Short mmCIF file of C-alpha atoms in Angstrom, two decimals:
data_model
loop_
_atom_site.label_atom_id
_atom_site.label_comp_id
_atom_site.label_asym_id
_atom_site.label_seq_id
_atom_site.Cartn_x
_atom_site.Cartn_y
_atom_site.Cartn_z
CA UNK A 95 14.27 -121.89 139.29
CA UNK A 96 14.21 -119.70 136.30
CA UNK A 97 13.00 -121.21 133.02
CA UNK A 98 15.35 -121.94 130.11
CA UNK A 99 14.84 -118.97 127.60
CA UNK A 100 15.04 -119.17 124.08
CA UNK A 101 17.46 -117.02 121.99
CA UNK A 102 16.30 -114.86 118.97
CA UNK A 103 18.20 -113.27 116.06
CA UNK A 104 16.85 -111.37 113.18
CA UNK A 105 18.39 -112.02 109.57
CA UNK A 106 18.63 -108.97 107.21
CA UNK A 107 20.56 -108.55 103.72
CA UNK A 108 18.83 -105.83 102.08
CA UNK A 109 16.45 -102.82 103.09
CA UNK A 110 13.69 -104.23 101.35
CA UNK A 111 13.30 -107.94 102.89
CA UNK A 112 13.87 -111.49 102.55
CA UNK A 113 11.40 -111.75 99.59
CA UNK A 114 12.66 -110.86 96.33
CA UNK A 115 9.44 -109.33 95.22
CA UNK A 116 9.39 -107.01 98.60
CA UNK A 117 10.34 -103.99 96.51
CA UNK A 118 6.76 -103.89 95.05
CA UNK A 119 4.78 -103.59 98.24
CA UNK A 120 2.85 -100.16 98.60
CA UNK A 121 4.89 -99.56 102.15
CA UNK A 122 8.35 -99.88 100.53
CA UNK A 123 10.23 -96.97 99.26
CA UNK A 124 12.09 -98.01 96.06
CA UNK A 125 14.79 -95.70 96.98
CA UNK A 126 15.66 -97.57 100.14
CA UNK A 127 17.45 -100.31 97.75
CA UNK A 128 21.01 -99.13 99.40
CA UNK A 129 19.52 -97.04 102.25
CA UNK A 130 21.60 -97.85 105.50
CA UNK A 131 19.26 -95.88 107.50
CA UNK A 132 16.41 -98.67 106.89
CA UNK A 133 18.88 -101.34 108.06
CA UNK A 134 19.73 -99.29 111.33
CA UNK A 135 15.94 -98.55 111.93
CA UNK A 136 15.27 -102.62 111.68
CA UNK A 137 18.17 -103.12 114.06
CA UNK A 138 16.97 -100.80 116.50
CA UNK A 139 13.52 -102.42 116.41
CA UNK A 140 15.48 -105.53 117.26
CA UNK A 141 17.16 -104.22 119.89
CA UNK A 142 13.76 -103.00 121.27
CA UNK A 143 12.58 -106.70 121.05
CA UNK A 144 15.96 -107.47 123.06
CA UNK A 145 17.05 -109.91 119.93
CA UNK A 146 20.35 -111.47 120.89
CA UNK A 147 21.84 -110.35 117.29
CA UNK A 148 21.34 -109.09 113.87
CA UNK A 149 22.62 -111.68 111.32
CA UNK A 150 24.48 -110.08 108.24
CA UNK A 151 24.69 -112.58 105.66
CA UNK A 152 26.92 -112.05 102.38
CA UNK A 153 27.23 -113.61 98.99
CA UNK A 154 30.20 -112.40 96.72
CA UNK A 155 28.49 -112.52 93.31
CA UNK A 156 25.43 -111.45 91.60
CA UNK A 157 22.31 -112.63 93.29
CA UNK A 158 19.45 -110.82 91.24
CA UNK A 159 17.74 -113.93 89.19
CA UNK A 160 15.57 -111.52 86.83
CA UNK A 161 14.54 -108.08 86.20
CA UNK A 162 11.68 -108.36 88.57
CA UNK A 163 13.54 -109.89 91.34
CA UNK A 164 15.64 -107.59 93.68
CA UNK A 165 19.28 -108.76 94.58
CA UNK A 166 19.41 -110.19 97.86
CA UNK A 167 22.36 -108.54 98.75
CA UNK A 168 23.42 -104.88 98.78
CA UNK A 169 26.01 -103.10 101.02
CA UNK A 170 28.77 -104.87 102.31
CA UNK A 171 28.13 -106.49 105.77
CA UNK A 172 31.17 -105.27 107.98
CA UNK A 173 30.37 -101.40 106.73
CA UNK A 174 26.51 -102.31 107.44
CA UNK A 175 27.87 -103.56 110.97
CA UNK A 176 29.62 -100.64 111.75
CA UNK A 177 26.72 -98.42 110.91
CA UNK A 178 24.50 -100.27 113.28
CA UNK A 179 27.15 -100.79 115.93
CA UNK A 180 27.28 -96.54 116.62
CA UNK A 181 23.37 -96.60 116.39
CA UNK A 182 22.65 -99.24 119.02
CA UNK A 183 23.67 -100.32 122.36
CA UNK A 184 22.96 -103.81 123.26
CA UNK A 185 22.00 -106.04 120.27
CA UNK A 186 24.85 -108.24 118.75
CA UNK A 187 25.99 -108.29 115.14
CA UNK A 188 27.01 -111.48 113.44
CA UNK A 189 28.62 -110.56 110.25
CA UNK A 190 29.51 -113.07 107.49
CA UNK A 191 33.16 -113.01 106.17
CA UNK A 192 34.29 -115.68 103.67
CA UNK A 193 37.64 -117.79 104.69
CA UNK A 194 37.85 -118.75 101.19
CA UNK A 195 38.88 -115.54 99.86
CA UNK A 196 39.60 -112.92 102.53
CA UNK A 197 43.58 -113.16 104.60
CA UNK A 198 43.37 -114.17 107.89
CA UNK A 199 45.06 -110.60 109.14
CA UNK A 200 42.63 -108.62 107.23
CA UNK A 201 39.68 -110.67 108.91
CA UNK A 202 41.23 -110.27 112.20
CA UNK A 203 41.73 -106.61 112.06
CA UNK A 204 38.49 -105.79 111.17
CA UNK A 205 36.52 -107.90 113.06
CA UNK A 206 38.31 -107.08 116.38
CA UNK A 207 38.28 -103.40 115.42
CA UNK A 208 34.27 -103.66 115.15
CA UNK A 209 33.87 -105.79 118.39
CA UNK A 210 35.78 -102.76 120.13
CA UNK A 211 33.87 -100.06 118.35
CA UNK A 212 30.42 -102.00 119.36
CA UNK A 213 31.63 -102.48 123.08
CA UNK A 214 31.68 -106.19 122.60
CA UNK A 215 29.02 -107.19 120.38
CA UNK A 216 30.67 -108.55 117.28
CA UNK A 217 30.23 -112.08 116.00
CA UNK A 218 31.81 -113.74 112.75
CA UNK A 219 30.28 -116.27 110.77
CA UNK A 220 32.82 -117.96 109.18
CA UNK A 221 31.90 -119.39 106.05
CA UNK A 222 33.43 -121.29 103.08
CA UNK A 223 32.36 -120.04 99.64
CA UNK A 224 31.40 -122.86 96.90
CA UNK A 225 29.99 -120.41 94.25
CA UNK A 226 32.22 -120.36 90.71
CA UNK A 227 30.76 -117.06 90.08
CA UNK A 228 32.00 -115.61 93.55
CA UNK A 229 35.49 -117.03 92.77
CA UNK A 230 35.45 -115.42 89.50
CA UNK A 231 35.23 -112.15 90.96
CA UNK A 232 38.48 -113.04 92.91
CA UNK A 233 40.05 -114.22 89.60
CA UNK A 234 40.20 -117.75 91.14
CA UNK A 235 38.38 -121.19 90.88
CA UNK A 236 36.42 -122.96 93.60
CA UNK A 237 38.44 -126.06 94.90
CA UNK A 238 37.20 -128.89 96.25
CA UNK A 239 35.35 -129.19 99.75
CA UNK A 240 37.98 -131.04 101.92
CA UNK A 241 40.37 -128.15 100.27
CA UNK A 242 38.09 -125.21 101.28
CA UNK A 243 37.42 -126.56 104.72
CA UNK A 244 41.14 -127.22 105.41
CA UNK A 245 41.74 -123.79 104.66
CA UNK A 246 39.27 -122.45 107.01
CA UNK A 247 40.44 -124.35 109.68
CA UNK A 248 43.95 -122.62 109.03
CA UNK A 249 42.14 -119.11 108.93
CA UNK A 250 40.44 -119.59 111.92
CA UNK A 251 43.23 -120.54 113.99
CA UNK A 252 45.45 -117.89 112.66
CA UNK A 253 42.73 -115.09 113.08
CA UNK A 254 42.21 -116.25 116.78
CA UNK A 255 45.63 -116.18 117.53
CA UNK A 256 46.05 -112.66 116.10
CA UNK A 257 42.96 -111.71 118.27
CA UNK A 258 45.03 -112.72 121.26
CA UNK A 259 48.31 -111.56 120.25
CA UNK A 260 47.65 -108.16 122.43
CA UNK A 261 47.41 -110.22 125.70
CA UNK A 262 44.62 -109.10 128.07
CA UNK A 263 46.97 -107.71 130.43
CA UNK A 264 49.57 -105.85 127.96
CA UNK A 265 47.97 -102.29 128.59
CA UNK A 266 50.14 -100.20 131.21
CA UNK A 267 49.10 -96.46 130.28
CA UNK A 268 51.63 -95.28 132.92
CA UNK A 269 52.52 -91.43 131.71
CA UNK A 270 55.21 -91.00 134.42
CA UNK A 271 57.17 -94.21 133.31
CA UNK A 272 56.57 -93.41 129.85
CA UNK A 273 54.91 -97.16 129.42
CA UNK A 274 52.00 -97.35 127.51
CA UNK A 275 51.97 -101.07 127.06
CA UNK A 276 54.08 -104.18 127.75
CA UNK A 277 55.89 -105.18 124.78
CA UNK A 278 56.45 -108.49 126.11
CA UNK A 279 52.94 -109.37 126.12
CA UNK A 280 52.27 -108.24 122.35
CA UNK A 281 53.81 -110.75 120.53
CA UNK A 282 54.01 -111.98 116.96
CA UNK A 283 52.29 -115.26 116.26
CA UNK A 284 54.48 -116.46 113.57
CA UNK A 285 52.18 -119.14 112.15
CA UNK A 286 52.48 -120.65 108.73
CA UNK A 287 50.21 -123.47 107.34
CA UNK A 288 49.50 -124.84 104.02
CA UNK A 289 47.21 -122.29 102.64
CA UNK A 290 47.58 -119.28 104.66
CA UNK A 291 50.09 -117.42 107.40
CA UNK A 292 50.77 -114.42 109.00
CA UNK A 293 53.66 -112.99 111.41
CA UNK A 294 51.36 -110.44 113.58
CA UNK A 295 51.11 -108.99 116.04
CA UNK A 296 47.53 -107.10 115.82
CA UNK A 297 47.73 -103.86 117.95
CA UNK A 298 44.32 -104.04 119.25
CA UNK A 299 43.57 -104.70 122.65
CA UNK A 300 40.70 -106.49 123.86
CA UNK A 301 37.08 -105.57 123.71
CA UNK A 302 34.62 -105.73 126.61
CA UNK A 303 33.90 -109.55 125.65
CA UNK A 304 37.81 -110.47 124.72
CA UNK A 305 36.95 -111.16 121.04
CA UNK A 306 34.20 -111.71 118.57
CA UNK A 307 32.11 -114.88 118.96
CA UNK A 308 32.42 -117.52 116.38
CA UNK A 309 29.56 -118.63 114.24
CA UNK A 310 28.94 -120.90 111.22
CA UNK A 311 26.21 -121.29 108.87
CA UNK A 312 25.61 -124.70 107.22
CA UNK A 313 24.68 -128.37 108.16
CA UNK A 314 26.69 -130.40 105.86
CA UNK A 315 28.97 -132.94 107.65
CA UNK A 316 32.01 -130.64 106.88
CA UNK A 317 29.86 -127.88 108.57
CA UNK A 318 29.03 -129.94 111.40
CA UNK A 319 32.48 -130.78 112.16
CA UNK A 320 33.84 -127.41 111.58
CA UNK A 321 31.29 -125.86 114.05
CA UNK A 322 32.03 -128.30 116.71
CA UNK A 323 35.67 -127.46 116.82
CA UNK A 324 34.99 -123.60 116.41
CA UNK A 325 31.66 -122.28 116.66
CA UNK A 326 29.67 -120.46 119.44
CA UNK A 327 26.51 -120.40 117.09
CA UNK A 328 25.32 -122.41 114.42
CA UNK A 329 22.67 -121.10 112.01
CA UNK A 330 21.00 -123.81 110.01
CA UNK A 331 18.34 -124.25 107.24
CA UNK A 332 15.66 -127.02 108.43
CA UNK A 333 12.16 -127.45 108.01
CA UNK A 334 10.89 -130.17 110.29
CA UNK A 335 11.32 -130.61 114.22
CA UNK A 336 12.88 -133.92 113.28
CA UNK A 337 15.43 -132.99 111.24
CA UNK A 338 16.13 -129.90 113.31
CA UNK A 339 16.51 -132.32 116.25
CA UNK A 340 18.82 -134.53 114.18
CA UNK A 341 21.03 -131.62 113.32
CA UNK A 342 21.37 -130.52 116.83
CA UNK A 343 22.46 -133.78 118.11
CA UNK A 344 24.72 -133.91 115.47
CA UNK A 345 26.59 -130.84 116.25
CA UNK A 346 26.56 -131.50 119.83
CA UNK A 347 28.18 -134.69 119.48
CA UNK A 348 30.73 -132.90 117.00
CA UNK A 349 31.45 -130.51 119.78
CA UNK A 350 32.07 -133.22 122.22
CA UNK A 351 34.53 -135.09 119.79
CA UNK A 352 36.39 -131.44 119.57
CA UNK A 353 36.56 -131.53 123.31
CA UNK A 354 34.00 -129.00 124.07
CA UNK A 355 30.98 -129.27 126.20
CA UNK A 356 27.77 -129.80 123.57
CA UNK A 357 26.03 -126.79 125.33
CA UNK A 358 29.03 -124.68 123.84
CA UNK A 359 27.20 -124.28 120.38
CA UNK A 360 23.73 -122.50 120.17
CA UNK A 361 21.70 -124.12 117.34
CA UNK A 362 19.51 -121.47 115.50
CA UNK A 363 16.78 -122.50 113.06
CA UNK A 364 15.24 -120.10 110.61
CA UNK A 365 11.54 -118.88 110.66
CA UNK A 366 10.08 -116.71 108.28
CA UNK A 367 6.76 -115.53 109.64
CA UNK A 368 4.01 -113.80 108.28
CA UNK A 369 1.71 -111.93 110.94
CA UNK A 370 -1.67 -110.13 110.78
CA UNK A 371 -4.62 -109.70 112.81
CA UNK A 372 -6.28 -113.03 111.50
CA UNK A 373 -5.06 -115.98 109.45
CA UNK A 374 -6.93 -114.81 106.32
CA UNK A 375 -5.27 -111.50 105.99
CA UNK A 376 -1.87 -113.10 106.98
CA UNK A 377 -2.46 -115.59 104.14
CA UNK A 378 -3.31 -112.88 101.56
CA UNK A 379 -0.11 -111.05 102.60
CA UNK A 380 2.34 -113.98 102.16
CA UNK A 381 0.29 -115.07 99.15
CA UNK A 382 0.74 -111.65 97.15
CA UNK A 383 4.71 -112.21 97.74
CA UNK A 384 4.49 -115.85 96.24
CA UNK A 385 2.09 -115.06 93.45
CA UNK A 386 4.62 -113.78 90.80
CA UNK A 387 6.14 -117.27 91.01
CA UNK A 388 3.00 -119.30 91.47
CA UNK A 389 3.42 -121.19 87.96
CA UNK A 390 6.94 -122.44 88.83
CA UNK A 391 5.81 -123.32 92.23
CA UNK A 392 2.68 -125.25 91.63
CA UNK A 393 5.20 -127.69 89.42
CA UNK A 394 7.49 -128.05 92.21
CA UNK A 395 4.31 -128.80 94.64
CA UNK A 396 3.45 -131.66 92.05
CA UNK A 397 6.97 -133.01 92.98
CA UNK A 398 6.63 -132.67 96.63
CA UNK A 399 3.23 -134.57 96.42
CA UNK A 400 3.93 -137.17 93.62
CA UNK A 401 1.32 -135.61 91.04
CA UNK A 402 1.35 -134.03 87.79
CA UNK A 403 0.20 -130.59 88.77
CA UNK A 404 0.38 -127.40 86.68
CA UNK A 405 -1.14 -123.72 86.33
CA UNK A 406 -4.56 -125.31 85.26
CA UNK A 407 -4.74 -127.12 88.63
CA UNK A 408 -4.12 -123.79 90.72
CA UNK A 409 -7.98 -122.43 91.54
CA UNK A 410 -9.32 -125.78 92.86
CA UNK A 411 -8.56 -128.04 95.67
CA UNK A 412 -6.90 -131.28 94.94
CA UNK A 413 -9.71 -133.94 94.10
CA UNK A 414 -10.53 -137.03 95.74
CA UNK A 415 -8.87 -139.19 93.13
CA UNK A 416 -5.60 -137.04 93.62
CA UNK A 417 -5.61 -137.07 97.39
CA UNK A 418 -5.90 -140.70 97.21
CA UNK A 419 -2.65 -140.98 95.38
CA UNK A 420 -0.96 -138.29 96.81
CA UNK A 421 2.29 -139.06 99.07
CA UNK A 422 4.74 -136.97 100.76
CA UNK A 423 8.05 -137.34 98.94
CA UNK A 424 10.36 -138.80 101.22
CA UNK A 425 13.41 -137.31 99.47
CA UNK A 426 12.25 -133.59 100.69
CA UNK A 427 11.34 -132.48 104.24
CA UNK A 428 8.92 -130.09 102.91
CA UNK A 429 6.48 -132.52 101.67
CA UNK A 430 4.58 -133.63 104.73
CA UNK A 431 3.66 -130.25 105.39
CA UNK A 432 2.69 -129.37 101.87
CA UNK A 433 0.29 -132.75 102.08
CA UNK A 434 -1.15 -131.76 105.24
CA UNK A 435 -2.07 -128.34 104.05
CA UNK A 436 -3.49 -129.86 101.07
CA UNK A 437 -5.58 -132.20 102.94
CA UNK A 438 -7.42 -129.39 104.93
CA UNK A 439 -9.18 -128.72 101.48
CA UNK A 440 -7.70 -125.47 100.30
CA UNK A 441 -7.29 -124.62 96.49
CA UNK A 442 -3.84 -125.35 94.93
CA UNK A 443 -2.98 -121.54 94.96
CA UNK A 444 -4.12 -121.54 98.59
CA UNK A 445 -1.81 -124.36 99.43
CA UNK A 446 1.38 -122.42 97.85
CA UNK A 447 0.18 -119.36 99.77
CA UNK A 448 1.00 -121.16 102.76
CA UNK A 449 4.68 -121.02 101.90
CA UNK A 450 5.01 -125.05 101.86
CA UNK A 451 7.80 -124.32 99.14
CA UNK A 452 9.77 -122.00 101.59
CA UNK A 453 13.37 -123.34 102.80
CA UNK A 454 12.52 -122.44 106.35
CA UNK A 455 9.02 -123.02 108.29
CA UNK A 456 6.64 -119.95 107.71
CA UNK A 457 4.01 -119.83 110.41
CA UNK A 458 1.34 -117.42 109.15
CA UNK A 459 -1.46 -115.62 111.06
CA UNK A 460 -1.64 -113.74 114.42
CA UNK A 461 1.26 -113.47 116.56
CA UNK A 462 -0.17 -116.25 118.87
CA UNK A 463 0.33 -118.71 115.91
CA UNK A 464 4.24 -117.77 115.56
CA UNK A 465 4.57 -117.67 119.08
CA UNK A 466 3.01 -121.31 119.62
CA UNK A 467 5.24 -122.67 116.83
CA UNK A 468 8.43 -121.14 118.33
CA UNK A 469 7.52 -122.67 121.67
CA UNK A 470 6.83 -125.97 120.46
CA UNK A 471 10.15 -126.33 118.63
CA UNK A 472 11.86 -124.69 121.29
CA UNK A 473 10.25 -127.29 123.93
CA UNK A 474 10.96 -130.01 121.77
CA UNK A 475 14.51 -129.57 122.02
CA UNK A 476 14.58 -128.58 118.35
CA UNK A 477 16.39 -125.16 118.80
CA UNK A 478 18.00 -123.06 121.15
CA UNK A 479 17.09 -120.01 119.52
CA UNK A 480 15.78 -118.86 115.97
CA UNK A 481 16.72 -116.46 113.47
CA UNK A 482 13.99 -114.61 112.28
CA UNK A 483 13.78 -113.90 108.62
CA UNK A 484 11.04 -110.90 107.78
CA UNK A 485 9.71 -111.11 104.27
CA UNK A 486 9.45 -107.31 104.17
CA UNK A 487 11.20 -104.83 106.17
CA UNK A 488 10.35 -102.79 108.50
CA UNK A 489 6.75 -104.05 108.62
CA UNK A 490 7.66 -107.54 109.28
CA UNK A 491 10.33 -106.84 112.20
CA UNK A 492 7.74 -104.47 113.79
CA UNK A 493 4.97 -106.66 113.46
CA UNK A 494 6.94 -109.67 115.56
CA UNK A 495 8.79 -107.06 118.13
CA UNK A 496 5.11 -105.72 118.80
CA UNK A 497 2.97 -108.89 118.45
CA UNK A 498 5.21 -111.94 119.21
CA UNK A 499 7.80 -110.72 121.90
CA UNK A 500 5.41 -109.81 124.46
CA UNK A 501 3.61 -113.37 124.36
CA UNK A 502 6.98 -115.18 124.35
CA UNK A 503 7.74 -113.04 127.33
CA UNK A 504 4.40 -113.75 129.10
CA UNK A 505 4.97 -117.42 128.61
CA UNK A 506 8.65 -117.10 130.25
CA UNK A 507 10.07 -118.27 127.11
CA UNK A 508 11.88 -115.07 126.54
CA UNK A 509 13.77 -112.76 128.37
CA UNK A 510 12.34 -109.21 129.73
CA UNK A 511 15.98 -107.62 129.98
CA UNK A 512 19.14 -107.94 128.67
CA UNK A 513 21.55 -110.12 130.59
CA UNK A 514 24.69 -107.92 129.95
CA UNK A 515 26.37 -105.40 127.53
CA UNK A 516 28.16 -108.03 125.27
CA UNK A 517 26.98 -110.61 122.75
CA UNK A 518 28.79 -113.42 125.09
CA UNK A 519 26.95 -112.37 128.08
CA UNK A 520 23.52 -112.26 126.39
CA UNK A 521 23.95 -115.51 124.47
CA UNK A 522 25.53 -117.14 127.63
CA UNK A 523 29.00 -117.77 125.58
CA UNK A 524 31.94 -118.59 127.71
CA UNK A 525 35.12 -116.21 127.81
CA UNK A 526 37.60 -116.73 125.18
CA UNK A 527 40.81 -114.69 124.18
CA UNK A 528 42.87 -115.98 121.52
CA UNK A 529 42.81 -119.32 120.26
CA UNK A 530 40.16 -121.96 121.97
CA UNK A 531 41.99 -124.07 124.57
CA UNK A 532 41.06 -127.81 124.16
CA UNK A 533 41.83 -130.57 126.94
CA UNK A 534 45.37 -132.23 126.64
CA UNK A 535 45.11 -135.50 125.16
CA UNK A 536 47.10 -137.94 127.50
#
């Protein structure tokens, strides 16, 4: 019997990397801030590692927090996806488009066009937008969460209807009879909801996979319900195995409640690895990216451990008296890991260099350490896949592909070749064309 395989995605928003200080690294070219070729090369490296897809996030407002921080969003993601699609052959591309500020006809047209251009490798991360700054860029105000998700429901239903409005067998292409299509199979959708509407049809035939895969990012109750109805992929932000298992079980229940199989939704958790030949080297590399914010982080660490920590505490381990009263703050899932590292005898500065404040698990060390982390989570049923977030591109991507991927393959945990040409094939996602068909209620 073949062993179940994990899925892998790579996340990238800027050519520098996920760290706001990646631009300060010696190997980074400052002029790469808007260099599409860097992102293309990162995607090609991920494809060499046989990743399922590249995840392209988006934020519709200013992201730069200070003059020392690089913005964490640069080029528009569907433009990035187009460039990458033309420079790759197998890796999927999941791009974020807001269902709050975009009209369904535009979404349907752009993403299905990209799906055709890429040979059936596109996915849509359908999200709602809650930022007032983003709303201001569209001359609007943010509405309540119920309204945003109600609108998103309508947007997805209309987009999928438009995707299916050119039926799969509508193409004729008969020059002799002068019939290029069967017009009876290219029909308006004529859908009108409370928030959005569209007439259709969309004059784009099916791609190799039919239409884009659906993804969603978020783990709120609204997000889980939305993902249960529509998503093939749920992108999550969790810090512990227990939290991940809880969220994965929740979205599987949501899928069942929507009349779907719980296996229909692939649950991806984030990981921010730092890879080097030794733990000490990897710790120094990660610490360099953390150091500019160390004084803010030490106070945050104090909150996690129930201790009044400040900059004066950075260069010594916690004392026996401090450890005697320290506890893992039950309100933050990062606290147990922070306490565990502190008890190992590191200085407070080194505890922070272990990235205990990050919002994703951050394994640090040789490739085997990262592979062990992924295997532990995967075999604990905490994830179907992982989205790998390099702190610095391209070094982080190459280190993962050249170091971690071979270990996962040797352990039988990851593919040695792509299953097919499309994102659906590689993810093991069922064919869908047009709206999702659900069992009829008796």
